CSV table of C-alpha atoms in Angstrom, one decimal:
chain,number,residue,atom,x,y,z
A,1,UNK,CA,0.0,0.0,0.0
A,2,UNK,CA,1.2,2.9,-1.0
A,3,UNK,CA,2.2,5.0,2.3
A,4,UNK,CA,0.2,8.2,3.0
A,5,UNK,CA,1.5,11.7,3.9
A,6,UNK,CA,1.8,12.2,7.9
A,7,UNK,CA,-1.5,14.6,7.8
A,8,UNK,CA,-3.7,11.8,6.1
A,9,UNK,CA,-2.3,8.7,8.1
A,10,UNK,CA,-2.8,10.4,11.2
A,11,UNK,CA,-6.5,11.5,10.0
A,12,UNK,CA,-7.5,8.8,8.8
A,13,UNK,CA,-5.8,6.1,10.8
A,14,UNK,CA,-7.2,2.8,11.2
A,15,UNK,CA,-6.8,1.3,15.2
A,16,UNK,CA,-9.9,1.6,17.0
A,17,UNK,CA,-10.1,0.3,20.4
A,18,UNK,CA,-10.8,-3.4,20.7
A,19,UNK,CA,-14.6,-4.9,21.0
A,20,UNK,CA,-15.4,-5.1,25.3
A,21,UNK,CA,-13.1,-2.1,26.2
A,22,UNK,CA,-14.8,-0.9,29.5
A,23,UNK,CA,-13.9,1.3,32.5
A,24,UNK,CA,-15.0,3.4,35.3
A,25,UNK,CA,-15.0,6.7,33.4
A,26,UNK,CA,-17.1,7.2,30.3
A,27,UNK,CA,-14.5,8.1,27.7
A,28,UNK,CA,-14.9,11.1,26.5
A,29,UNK,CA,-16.1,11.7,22.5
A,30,UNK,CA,-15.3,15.2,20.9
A,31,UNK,CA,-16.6,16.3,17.8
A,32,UNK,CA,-18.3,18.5,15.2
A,33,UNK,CA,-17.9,16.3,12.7
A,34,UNK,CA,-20.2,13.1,13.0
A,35,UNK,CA,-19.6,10.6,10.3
A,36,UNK,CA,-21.8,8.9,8.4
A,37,UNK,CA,-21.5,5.3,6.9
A,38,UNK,CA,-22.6,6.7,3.8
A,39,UNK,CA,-24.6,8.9,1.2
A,40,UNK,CA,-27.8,7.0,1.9
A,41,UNK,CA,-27.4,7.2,5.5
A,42,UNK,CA,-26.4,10.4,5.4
A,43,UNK,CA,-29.6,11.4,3.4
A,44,UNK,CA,-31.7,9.5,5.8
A,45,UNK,CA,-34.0,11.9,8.1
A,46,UNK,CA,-32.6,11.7,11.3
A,47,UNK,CA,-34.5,12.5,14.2
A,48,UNK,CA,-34.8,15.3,16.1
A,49,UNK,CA,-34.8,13.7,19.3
A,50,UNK,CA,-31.9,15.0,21.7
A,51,UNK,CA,-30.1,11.8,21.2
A,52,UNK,CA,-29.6,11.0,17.4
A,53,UNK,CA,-26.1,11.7,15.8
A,54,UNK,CA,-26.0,13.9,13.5
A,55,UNK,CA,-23.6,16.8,14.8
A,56,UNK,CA,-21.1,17.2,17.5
A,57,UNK,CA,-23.6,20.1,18.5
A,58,UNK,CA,-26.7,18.6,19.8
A,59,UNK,CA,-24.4,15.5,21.3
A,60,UNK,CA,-22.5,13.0,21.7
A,61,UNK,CA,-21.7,9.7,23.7
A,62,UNK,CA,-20.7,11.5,26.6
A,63,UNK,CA,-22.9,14.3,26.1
A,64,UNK,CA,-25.6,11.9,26.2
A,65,UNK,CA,-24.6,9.6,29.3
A,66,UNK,CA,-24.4,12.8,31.5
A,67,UNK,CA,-27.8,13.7,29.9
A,68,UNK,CA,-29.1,10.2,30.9
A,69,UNK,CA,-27.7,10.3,34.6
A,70,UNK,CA,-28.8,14.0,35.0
A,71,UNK,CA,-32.2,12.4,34.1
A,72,UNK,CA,-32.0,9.8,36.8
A,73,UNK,CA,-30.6,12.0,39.8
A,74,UNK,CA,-34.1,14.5,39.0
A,75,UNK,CA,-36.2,11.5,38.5
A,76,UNK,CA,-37.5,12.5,35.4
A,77,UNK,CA,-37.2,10.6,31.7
A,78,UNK,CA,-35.7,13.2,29.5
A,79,UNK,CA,-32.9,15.5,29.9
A,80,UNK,CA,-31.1,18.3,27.8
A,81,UNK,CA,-28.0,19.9,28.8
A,82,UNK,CA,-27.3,23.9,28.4
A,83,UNK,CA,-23.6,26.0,28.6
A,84,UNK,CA,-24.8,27.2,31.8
A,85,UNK,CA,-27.4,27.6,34.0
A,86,UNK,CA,-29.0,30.8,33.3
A,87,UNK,CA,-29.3,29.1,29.5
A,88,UNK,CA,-31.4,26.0,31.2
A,89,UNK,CA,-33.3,29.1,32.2
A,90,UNK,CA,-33.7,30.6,28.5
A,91,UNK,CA,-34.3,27.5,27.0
A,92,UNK,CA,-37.0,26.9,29.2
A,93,UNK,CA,-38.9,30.3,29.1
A,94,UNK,CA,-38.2,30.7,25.1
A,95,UNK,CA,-39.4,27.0,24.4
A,96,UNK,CA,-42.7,27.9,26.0
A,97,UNK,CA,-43.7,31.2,26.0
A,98,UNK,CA,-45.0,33.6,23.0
A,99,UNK,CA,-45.8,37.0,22.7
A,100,UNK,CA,-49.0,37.7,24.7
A,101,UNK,CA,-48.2,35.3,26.9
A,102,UNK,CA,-47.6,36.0,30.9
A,103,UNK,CA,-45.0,34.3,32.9
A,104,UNK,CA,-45.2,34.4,36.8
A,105,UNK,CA,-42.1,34.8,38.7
A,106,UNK,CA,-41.5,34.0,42.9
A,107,UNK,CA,-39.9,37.5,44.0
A,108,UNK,CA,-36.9,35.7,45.6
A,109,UNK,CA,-36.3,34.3,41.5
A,110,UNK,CA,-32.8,33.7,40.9
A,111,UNK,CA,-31.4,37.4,39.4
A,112,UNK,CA,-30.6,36.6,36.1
A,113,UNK,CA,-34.6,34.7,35.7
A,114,UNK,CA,-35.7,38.2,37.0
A,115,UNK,CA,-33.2,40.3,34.5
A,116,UNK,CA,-34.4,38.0,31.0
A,117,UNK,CA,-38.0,38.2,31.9
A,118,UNK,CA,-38.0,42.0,32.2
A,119,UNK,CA,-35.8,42.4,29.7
A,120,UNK,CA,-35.5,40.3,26.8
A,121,UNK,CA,-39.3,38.6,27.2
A,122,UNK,CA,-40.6,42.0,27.7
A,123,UNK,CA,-38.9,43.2,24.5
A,124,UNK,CA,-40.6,40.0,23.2
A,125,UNK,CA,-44.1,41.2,24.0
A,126,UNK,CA,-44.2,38.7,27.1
A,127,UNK,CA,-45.5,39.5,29.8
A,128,UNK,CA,-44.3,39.0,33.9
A,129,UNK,CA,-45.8,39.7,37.4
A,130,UNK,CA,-44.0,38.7,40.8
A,131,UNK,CA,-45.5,36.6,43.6
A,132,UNK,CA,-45.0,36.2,47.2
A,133,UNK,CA,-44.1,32.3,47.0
A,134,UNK,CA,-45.2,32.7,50.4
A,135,UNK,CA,-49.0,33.7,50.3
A,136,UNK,CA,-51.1,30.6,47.8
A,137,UNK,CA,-54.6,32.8,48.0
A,138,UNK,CA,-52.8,35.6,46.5
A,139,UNK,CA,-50.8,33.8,44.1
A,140,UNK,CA,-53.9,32.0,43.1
A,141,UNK,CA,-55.5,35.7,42.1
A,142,UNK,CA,-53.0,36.3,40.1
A,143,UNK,CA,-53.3,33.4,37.9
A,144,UNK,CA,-55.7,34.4,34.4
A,145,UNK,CA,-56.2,33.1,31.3
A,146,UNK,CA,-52.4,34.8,29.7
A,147,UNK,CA,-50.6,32.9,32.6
A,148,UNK,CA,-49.0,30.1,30.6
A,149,UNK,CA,-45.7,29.7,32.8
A,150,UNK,CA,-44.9,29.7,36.6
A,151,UNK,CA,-41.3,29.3,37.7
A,152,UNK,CA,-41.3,28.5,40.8
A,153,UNK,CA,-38.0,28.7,43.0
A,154,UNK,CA,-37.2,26.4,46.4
A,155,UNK,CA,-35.7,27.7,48.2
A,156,UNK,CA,-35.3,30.9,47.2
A,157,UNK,CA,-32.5,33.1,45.8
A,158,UNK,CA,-30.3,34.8,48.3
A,159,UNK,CA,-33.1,35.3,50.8
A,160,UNK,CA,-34.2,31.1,50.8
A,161,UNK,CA,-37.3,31.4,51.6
A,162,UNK,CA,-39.0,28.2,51.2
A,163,UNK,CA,-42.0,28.2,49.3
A,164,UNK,CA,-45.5,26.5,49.7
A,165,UNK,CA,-44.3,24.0,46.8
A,166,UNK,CA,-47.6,21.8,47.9
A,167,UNK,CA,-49.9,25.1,48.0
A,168,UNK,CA,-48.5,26.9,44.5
A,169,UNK,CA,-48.3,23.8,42.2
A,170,UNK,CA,-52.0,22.4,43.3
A,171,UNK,CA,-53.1,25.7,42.1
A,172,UNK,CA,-51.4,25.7,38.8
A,173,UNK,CA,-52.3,22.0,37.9
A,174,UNK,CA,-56.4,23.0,38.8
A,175,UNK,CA,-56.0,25.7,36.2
A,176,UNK,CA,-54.1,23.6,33.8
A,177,UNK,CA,-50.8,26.2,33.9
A,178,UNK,CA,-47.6,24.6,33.0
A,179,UNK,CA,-45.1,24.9,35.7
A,180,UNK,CA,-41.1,24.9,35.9
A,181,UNK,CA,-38.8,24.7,38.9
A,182,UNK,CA,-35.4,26.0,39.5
A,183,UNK,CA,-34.1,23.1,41.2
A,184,UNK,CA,-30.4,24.2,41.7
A,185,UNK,CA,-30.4,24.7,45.5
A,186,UNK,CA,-32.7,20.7,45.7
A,187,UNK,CA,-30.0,19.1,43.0
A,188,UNK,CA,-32.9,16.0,42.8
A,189,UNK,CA,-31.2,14.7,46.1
A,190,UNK,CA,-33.6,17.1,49.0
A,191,UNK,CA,-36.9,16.3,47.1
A,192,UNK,CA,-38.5,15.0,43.9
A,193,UNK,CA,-39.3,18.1,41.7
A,194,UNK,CA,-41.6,15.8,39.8
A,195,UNK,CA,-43.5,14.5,43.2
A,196,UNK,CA,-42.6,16.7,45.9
A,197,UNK,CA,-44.9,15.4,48.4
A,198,UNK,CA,-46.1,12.1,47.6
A,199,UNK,CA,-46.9,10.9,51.4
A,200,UNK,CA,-49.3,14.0,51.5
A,201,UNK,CA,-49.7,14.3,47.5
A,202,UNK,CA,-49.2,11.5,45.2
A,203,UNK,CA,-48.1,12.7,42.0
A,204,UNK,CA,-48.0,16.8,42.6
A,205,UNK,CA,-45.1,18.1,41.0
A,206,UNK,CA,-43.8,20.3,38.4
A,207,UNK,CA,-43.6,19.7,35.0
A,208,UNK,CA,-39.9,21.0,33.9
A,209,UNK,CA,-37.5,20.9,36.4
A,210,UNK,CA,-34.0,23.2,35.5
A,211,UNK,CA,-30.8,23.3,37.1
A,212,UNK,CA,-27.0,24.7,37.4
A,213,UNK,CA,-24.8,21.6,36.9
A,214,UNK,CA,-22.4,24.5,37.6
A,215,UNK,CA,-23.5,23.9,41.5
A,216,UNK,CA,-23.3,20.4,43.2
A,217,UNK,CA,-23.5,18.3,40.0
A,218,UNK,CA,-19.8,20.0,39.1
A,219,UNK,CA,-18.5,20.2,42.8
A,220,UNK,CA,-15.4,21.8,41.5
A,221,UNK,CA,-16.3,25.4,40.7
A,222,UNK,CA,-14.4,25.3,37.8
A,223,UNK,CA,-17.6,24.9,34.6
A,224,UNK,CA,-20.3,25.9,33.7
A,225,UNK,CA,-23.3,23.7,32.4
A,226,UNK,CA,-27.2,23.5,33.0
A,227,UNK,CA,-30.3,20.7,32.3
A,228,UNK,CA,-33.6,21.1,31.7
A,229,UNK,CA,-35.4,17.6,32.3
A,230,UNK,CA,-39.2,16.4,31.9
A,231,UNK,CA,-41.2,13.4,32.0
A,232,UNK,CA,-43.2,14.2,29.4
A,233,UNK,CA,-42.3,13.5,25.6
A,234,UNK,CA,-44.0,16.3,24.5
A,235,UNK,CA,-42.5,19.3,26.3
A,236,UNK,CA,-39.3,17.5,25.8
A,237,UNK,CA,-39.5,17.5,22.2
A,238,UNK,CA,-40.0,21.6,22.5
A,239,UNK,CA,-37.6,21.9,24.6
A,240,UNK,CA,-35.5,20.1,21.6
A,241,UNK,CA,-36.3,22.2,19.2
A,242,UNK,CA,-36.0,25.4,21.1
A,243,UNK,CA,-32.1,23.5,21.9
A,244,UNK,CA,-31.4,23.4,18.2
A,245,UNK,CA,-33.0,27.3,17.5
A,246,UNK,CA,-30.2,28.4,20.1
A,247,UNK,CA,-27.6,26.3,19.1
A,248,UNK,CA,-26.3,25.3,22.7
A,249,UNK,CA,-23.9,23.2,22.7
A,250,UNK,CA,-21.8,22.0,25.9
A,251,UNK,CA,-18.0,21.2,25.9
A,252,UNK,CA,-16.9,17.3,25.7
A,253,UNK,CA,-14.2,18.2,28.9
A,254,UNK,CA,-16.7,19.7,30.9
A,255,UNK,CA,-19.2,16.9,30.5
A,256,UNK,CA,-16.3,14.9,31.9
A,257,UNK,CA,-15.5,16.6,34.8
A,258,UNK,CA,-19.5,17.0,35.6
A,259,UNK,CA,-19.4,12.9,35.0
A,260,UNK,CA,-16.5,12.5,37.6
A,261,UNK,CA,-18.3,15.1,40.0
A,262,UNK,CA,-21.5,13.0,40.0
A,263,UNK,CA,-20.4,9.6,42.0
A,264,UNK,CA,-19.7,12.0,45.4
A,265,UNK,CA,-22.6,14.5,44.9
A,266,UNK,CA,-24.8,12.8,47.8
A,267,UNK,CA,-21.6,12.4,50.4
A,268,UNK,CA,-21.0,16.3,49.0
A,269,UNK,CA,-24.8,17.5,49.4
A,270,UNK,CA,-25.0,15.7,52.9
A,271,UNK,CA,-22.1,17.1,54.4
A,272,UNK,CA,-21.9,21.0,53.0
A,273,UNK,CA,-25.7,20.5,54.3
A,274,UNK,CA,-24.8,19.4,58.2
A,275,UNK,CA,-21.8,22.4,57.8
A,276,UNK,CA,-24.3,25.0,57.4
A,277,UNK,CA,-26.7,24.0,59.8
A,278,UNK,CA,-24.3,24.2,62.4
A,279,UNK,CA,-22.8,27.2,61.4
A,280,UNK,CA,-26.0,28.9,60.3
A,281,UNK,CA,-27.5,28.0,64.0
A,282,UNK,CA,-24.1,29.5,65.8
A,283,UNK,CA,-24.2,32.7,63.5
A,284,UNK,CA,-28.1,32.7,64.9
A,285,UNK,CA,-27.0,33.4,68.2
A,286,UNK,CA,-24.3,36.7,67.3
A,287,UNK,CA,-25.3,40.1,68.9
A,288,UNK,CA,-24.4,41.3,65.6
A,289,UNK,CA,-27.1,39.6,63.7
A,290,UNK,CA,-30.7,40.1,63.7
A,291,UNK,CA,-31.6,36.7,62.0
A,292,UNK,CA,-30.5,33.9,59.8
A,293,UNK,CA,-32.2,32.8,56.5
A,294,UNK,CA,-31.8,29.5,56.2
A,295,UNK,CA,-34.7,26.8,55.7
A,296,UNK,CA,-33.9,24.5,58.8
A,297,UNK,CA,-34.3,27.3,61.3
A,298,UNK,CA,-37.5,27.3,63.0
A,299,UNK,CA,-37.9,30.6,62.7
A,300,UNK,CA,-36.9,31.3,58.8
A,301,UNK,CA,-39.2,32.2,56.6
A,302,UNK,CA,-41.2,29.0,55.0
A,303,UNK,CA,-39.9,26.6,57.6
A,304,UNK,CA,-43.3,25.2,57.6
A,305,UNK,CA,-43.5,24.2,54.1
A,306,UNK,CA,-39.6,23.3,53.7
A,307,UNK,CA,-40.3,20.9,56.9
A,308,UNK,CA,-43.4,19.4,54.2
A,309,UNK,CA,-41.0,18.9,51.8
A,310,UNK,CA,-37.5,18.1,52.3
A,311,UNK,CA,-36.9,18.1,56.4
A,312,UNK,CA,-33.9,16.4,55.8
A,313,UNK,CA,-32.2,18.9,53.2
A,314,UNK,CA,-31.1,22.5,54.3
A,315,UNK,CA,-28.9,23.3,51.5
A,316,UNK,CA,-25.1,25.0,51.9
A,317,UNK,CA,-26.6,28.2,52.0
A,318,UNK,CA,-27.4,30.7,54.1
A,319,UNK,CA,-27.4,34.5,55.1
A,320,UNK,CA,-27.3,36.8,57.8
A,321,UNK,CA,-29.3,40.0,58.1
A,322,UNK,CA,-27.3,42.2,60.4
A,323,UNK,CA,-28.3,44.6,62.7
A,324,UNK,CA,-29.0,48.1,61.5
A,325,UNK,CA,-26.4,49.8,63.4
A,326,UNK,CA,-24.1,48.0,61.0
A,327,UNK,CA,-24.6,50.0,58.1
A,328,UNK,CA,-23.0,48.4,54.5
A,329,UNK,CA,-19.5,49.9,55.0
A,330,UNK,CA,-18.9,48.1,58.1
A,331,UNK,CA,-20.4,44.8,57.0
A,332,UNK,CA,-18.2,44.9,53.7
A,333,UNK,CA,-15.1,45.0,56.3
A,334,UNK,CA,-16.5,41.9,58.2
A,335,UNK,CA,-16.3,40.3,54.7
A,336,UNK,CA,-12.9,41.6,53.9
A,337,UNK,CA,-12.0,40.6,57.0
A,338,UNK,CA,-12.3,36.8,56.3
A,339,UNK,CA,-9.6,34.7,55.2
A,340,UNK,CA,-11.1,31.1,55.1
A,341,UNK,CA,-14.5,32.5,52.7
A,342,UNK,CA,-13.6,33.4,49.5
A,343,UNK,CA,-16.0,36.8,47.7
A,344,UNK,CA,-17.3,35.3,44.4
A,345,UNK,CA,-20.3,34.8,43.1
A,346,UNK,CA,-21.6,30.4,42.5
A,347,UNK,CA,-21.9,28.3,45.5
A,348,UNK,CA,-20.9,24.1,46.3
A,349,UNK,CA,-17.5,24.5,45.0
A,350,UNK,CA,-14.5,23.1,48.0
A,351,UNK,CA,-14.3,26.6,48.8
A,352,UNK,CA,-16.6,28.3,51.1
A,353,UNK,CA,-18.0,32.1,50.1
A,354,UNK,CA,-19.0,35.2,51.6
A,355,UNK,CA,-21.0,37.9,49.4
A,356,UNK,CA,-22.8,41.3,50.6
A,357,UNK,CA,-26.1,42.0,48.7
A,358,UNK,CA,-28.0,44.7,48.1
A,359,UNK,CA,-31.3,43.5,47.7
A,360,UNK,CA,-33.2,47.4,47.1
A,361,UNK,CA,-33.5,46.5,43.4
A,362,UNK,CA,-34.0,42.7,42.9
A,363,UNK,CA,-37.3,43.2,44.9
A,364,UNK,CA,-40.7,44.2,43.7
A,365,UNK,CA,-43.0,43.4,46.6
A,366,UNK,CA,-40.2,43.8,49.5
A,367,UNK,CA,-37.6,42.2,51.9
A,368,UNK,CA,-38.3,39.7,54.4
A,369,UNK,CA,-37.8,41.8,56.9
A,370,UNK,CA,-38.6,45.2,58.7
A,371,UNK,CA,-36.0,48.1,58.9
A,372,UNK,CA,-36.2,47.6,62.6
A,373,UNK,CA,-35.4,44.0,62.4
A,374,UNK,CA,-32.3,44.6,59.9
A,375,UNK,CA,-30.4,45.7,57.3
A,376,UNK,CA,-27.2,44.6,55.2
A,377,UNK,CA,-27.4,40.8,54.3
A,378,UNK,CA,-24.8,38.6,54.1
A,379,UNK,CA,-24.9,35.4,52.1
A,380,UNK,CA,-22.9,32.6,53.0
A,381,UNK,CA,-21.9,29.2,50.8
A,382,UNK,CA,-20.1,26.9,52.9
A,383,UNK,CA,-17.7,24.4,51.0
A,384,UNK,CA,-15.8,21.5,52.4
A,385,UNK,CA,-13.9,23.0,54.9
A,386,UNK,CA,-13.3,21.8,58.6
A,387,UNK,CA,-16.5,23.4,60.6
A,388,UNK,CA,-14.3,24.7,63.5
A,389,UNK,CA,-12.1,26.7,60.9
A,390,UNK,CA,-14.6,28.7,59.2
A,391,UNK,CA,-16.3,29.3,62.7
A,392,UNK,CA,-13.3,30.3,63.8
A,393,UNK,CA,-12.6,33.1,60.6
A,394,UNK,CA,-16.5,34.3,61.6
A,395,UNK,CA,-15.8,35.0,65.1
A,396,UNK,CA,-12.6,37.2,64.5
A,397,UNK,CA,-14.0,39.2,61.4
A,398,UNK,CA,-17.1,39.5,63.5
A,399,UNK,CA,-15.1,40.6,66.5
A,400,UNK,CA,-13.9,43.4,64.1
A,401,UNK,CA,-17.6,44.7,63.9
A,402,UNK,CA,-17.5,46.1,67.2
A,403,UNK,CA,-17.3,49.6,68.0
């Protein structure tokens, strides 16, 4: 045979791994090119499923195993993956939603939910309205004959409420309102987004459930990725289609790391989860703070309904409100002042953070608490630290609050 140039043979070379090659990690498959056996294969129709080959875009093997296991951990049947979270939440509004159409929107949404609803929906000719995912007889008010998409959020962004998941999505199903559930902060592993009560009611869920595989499923704080999953073939074939109008596509080394992340996400979820509960409850008891958000405290907003739901789960999240006579300035130092809690924004990465917020703008119906009762919030993520350190960093940049 006539030897090729070093370009070709290396293009075109022939080994391929033996028949009954298997391992622990899913190898990993890049391409944009997918190859086709032939012309008539190639001029076959191929579905438009979410897991045909036909382009690197859409998928491939590993694309599709993470989409698969992604699908198991939310207990649903179909999954599709997005560059990031806040594209699972695009995908999900765009598939869905036309001009006329209203969207409903828990005022602790996640920010950037709130910033594309008010401003590239709106620009859209869709139309938006905040709840209190506190209050069902109010929410159910608001519900008319344009509403044709609730998000619903548990527990809340920044401020965790939890919401009355029970009360919110029994009133969507009775007026046939399709529903969709940031379920970043749950991960599948605190409840079933697709049956969130089924001791008190069988079958009551939502009927998309979104995440940030950037969170928990990644662990590493080092990629971006999101999924939308369903149960239903229907939505999920929008939801396809909407996928190949945007052209999302998710990097082959990313899908990898999120693939190695998964094994460890439950030891990871339980144990960033006990971390903040016992810090969360010490920071409770501070003179400096006038309460802790944080679903597992009795006296947090929507402990109730959390306790309904997912008594087992409180998350790695949670903030302090401090007391007014700390004004922003001073609470900014208390952050600076720590040297175990990094300031970023993201959360379940190893490393635990600390981020100020000013909430005056990413509120339409009001804070969660009174001027009296407190001003500057804190939010914490707590990572895989030892406890006793990070408690430790708190009570000397804490001790630096004082007059």
């Amino acid at each position: 045979m006539t030897r090729r140039g070093p370009s070709t043979e290396q293009i075109h070379h022939s080994y391929r791994a033996p028949d009954g090659w298997d391992a622990v990690p899913v190898p990993v498959a890049k391409a944009s090119t997918v190859l086709f056996k032939n012309t008539a294969e190639l001029h076959r129709p191929r579905a438009k499923d979410g897991v045909s080959y036909r382009y690197g875009l859409p998928g491939t093997p590993t694309t599709y195993t993470l989409a698969a296991r992604i699908a198991t951990l939310e207990h649903a049947e179909h999954c599709v993956l997005t560059p990031s979270g806040v594209s699972a939440v695009t995908l999900t509004s765009l598939s869905f939603l036309k001009p006329g159409d209203e969207v409903l929107l828990p005022d602790n949404v996640y920010g950037q939910n709130r910033h594309l609803t008010s401003g590239l929906l709106a620009r859209l000719g869709i139309t938006h309205r905040f709840y209190d995912p506190l209050d069902v007889t109010a929410f159910e008010a608001m519900l008319s004959e344009r509403t044709k998409l609730v998000w619903l959020e548990a527990a809340g962004s920044i401020t965790l409420e939890f919401p009355d998941l029970i009360g919110l999505l029994r009133a969507c199903r009775a007026r046939g309102v399709l529903t969709a559930m940031d379920n970043t902060w749950g991960v599948g592993l605190a409840f079933n987004a697709f049956e969130v009560a089924p001791d008190v009611a069988p079958g009551l869920g939502a009927d998309i459930s979104m995440q940030a595989l950037t969170k928990f499923p990644s662990g590493g704080a080092d990629l971006l990725m999101g999924s939308v999953c369903t149960r239903d073939i229907a939505l999920n074939r929008q939801l396809v289609a909407m996928h190949e109008y945007l052209g999302y596509g998710v990097g082959q080394n990313d899908v990898e790391a999120v693939l190695r992340g998964l094994p460890s996400i439950a030891l990871r979820y339980r144990a960033q989860g006990a971390a903040a509960l016992e810090l969360a409850t010490w920071m409770a008891a501070r003179p400096e703070v006038a309460r802790v958000l944080y679903p597992a405290l009795p006296d947090s907003p929507g402990h109730a309904f959390w306790r309904g739901v997912s008594p087992q789960a409180g998350g790695c999240l949670f903030s302090a409100v401090f007391r007014p006579e700390f004004d922003a300035r001073r609470v900014d130092a208390f952050v600076d002042a720590l040297s175990c809690f990094g300031i970023g924004y993201s959360w379940a990465g190893p490393m635990s953070l600390a981020v100020p917020y000013d909430l005056s703008r990413s509120r339409s119906l009001g804070l969660p608490w009174t001027a009296e009762e407190g001003g500057t919030l804190v939010r914490f993520a707590i990572g895989l630290e030892e406890v006793e350190d990070l408690r430790a960093d708190l009570a000397q940049a804490l001790e630096g609050l004082s007059p």
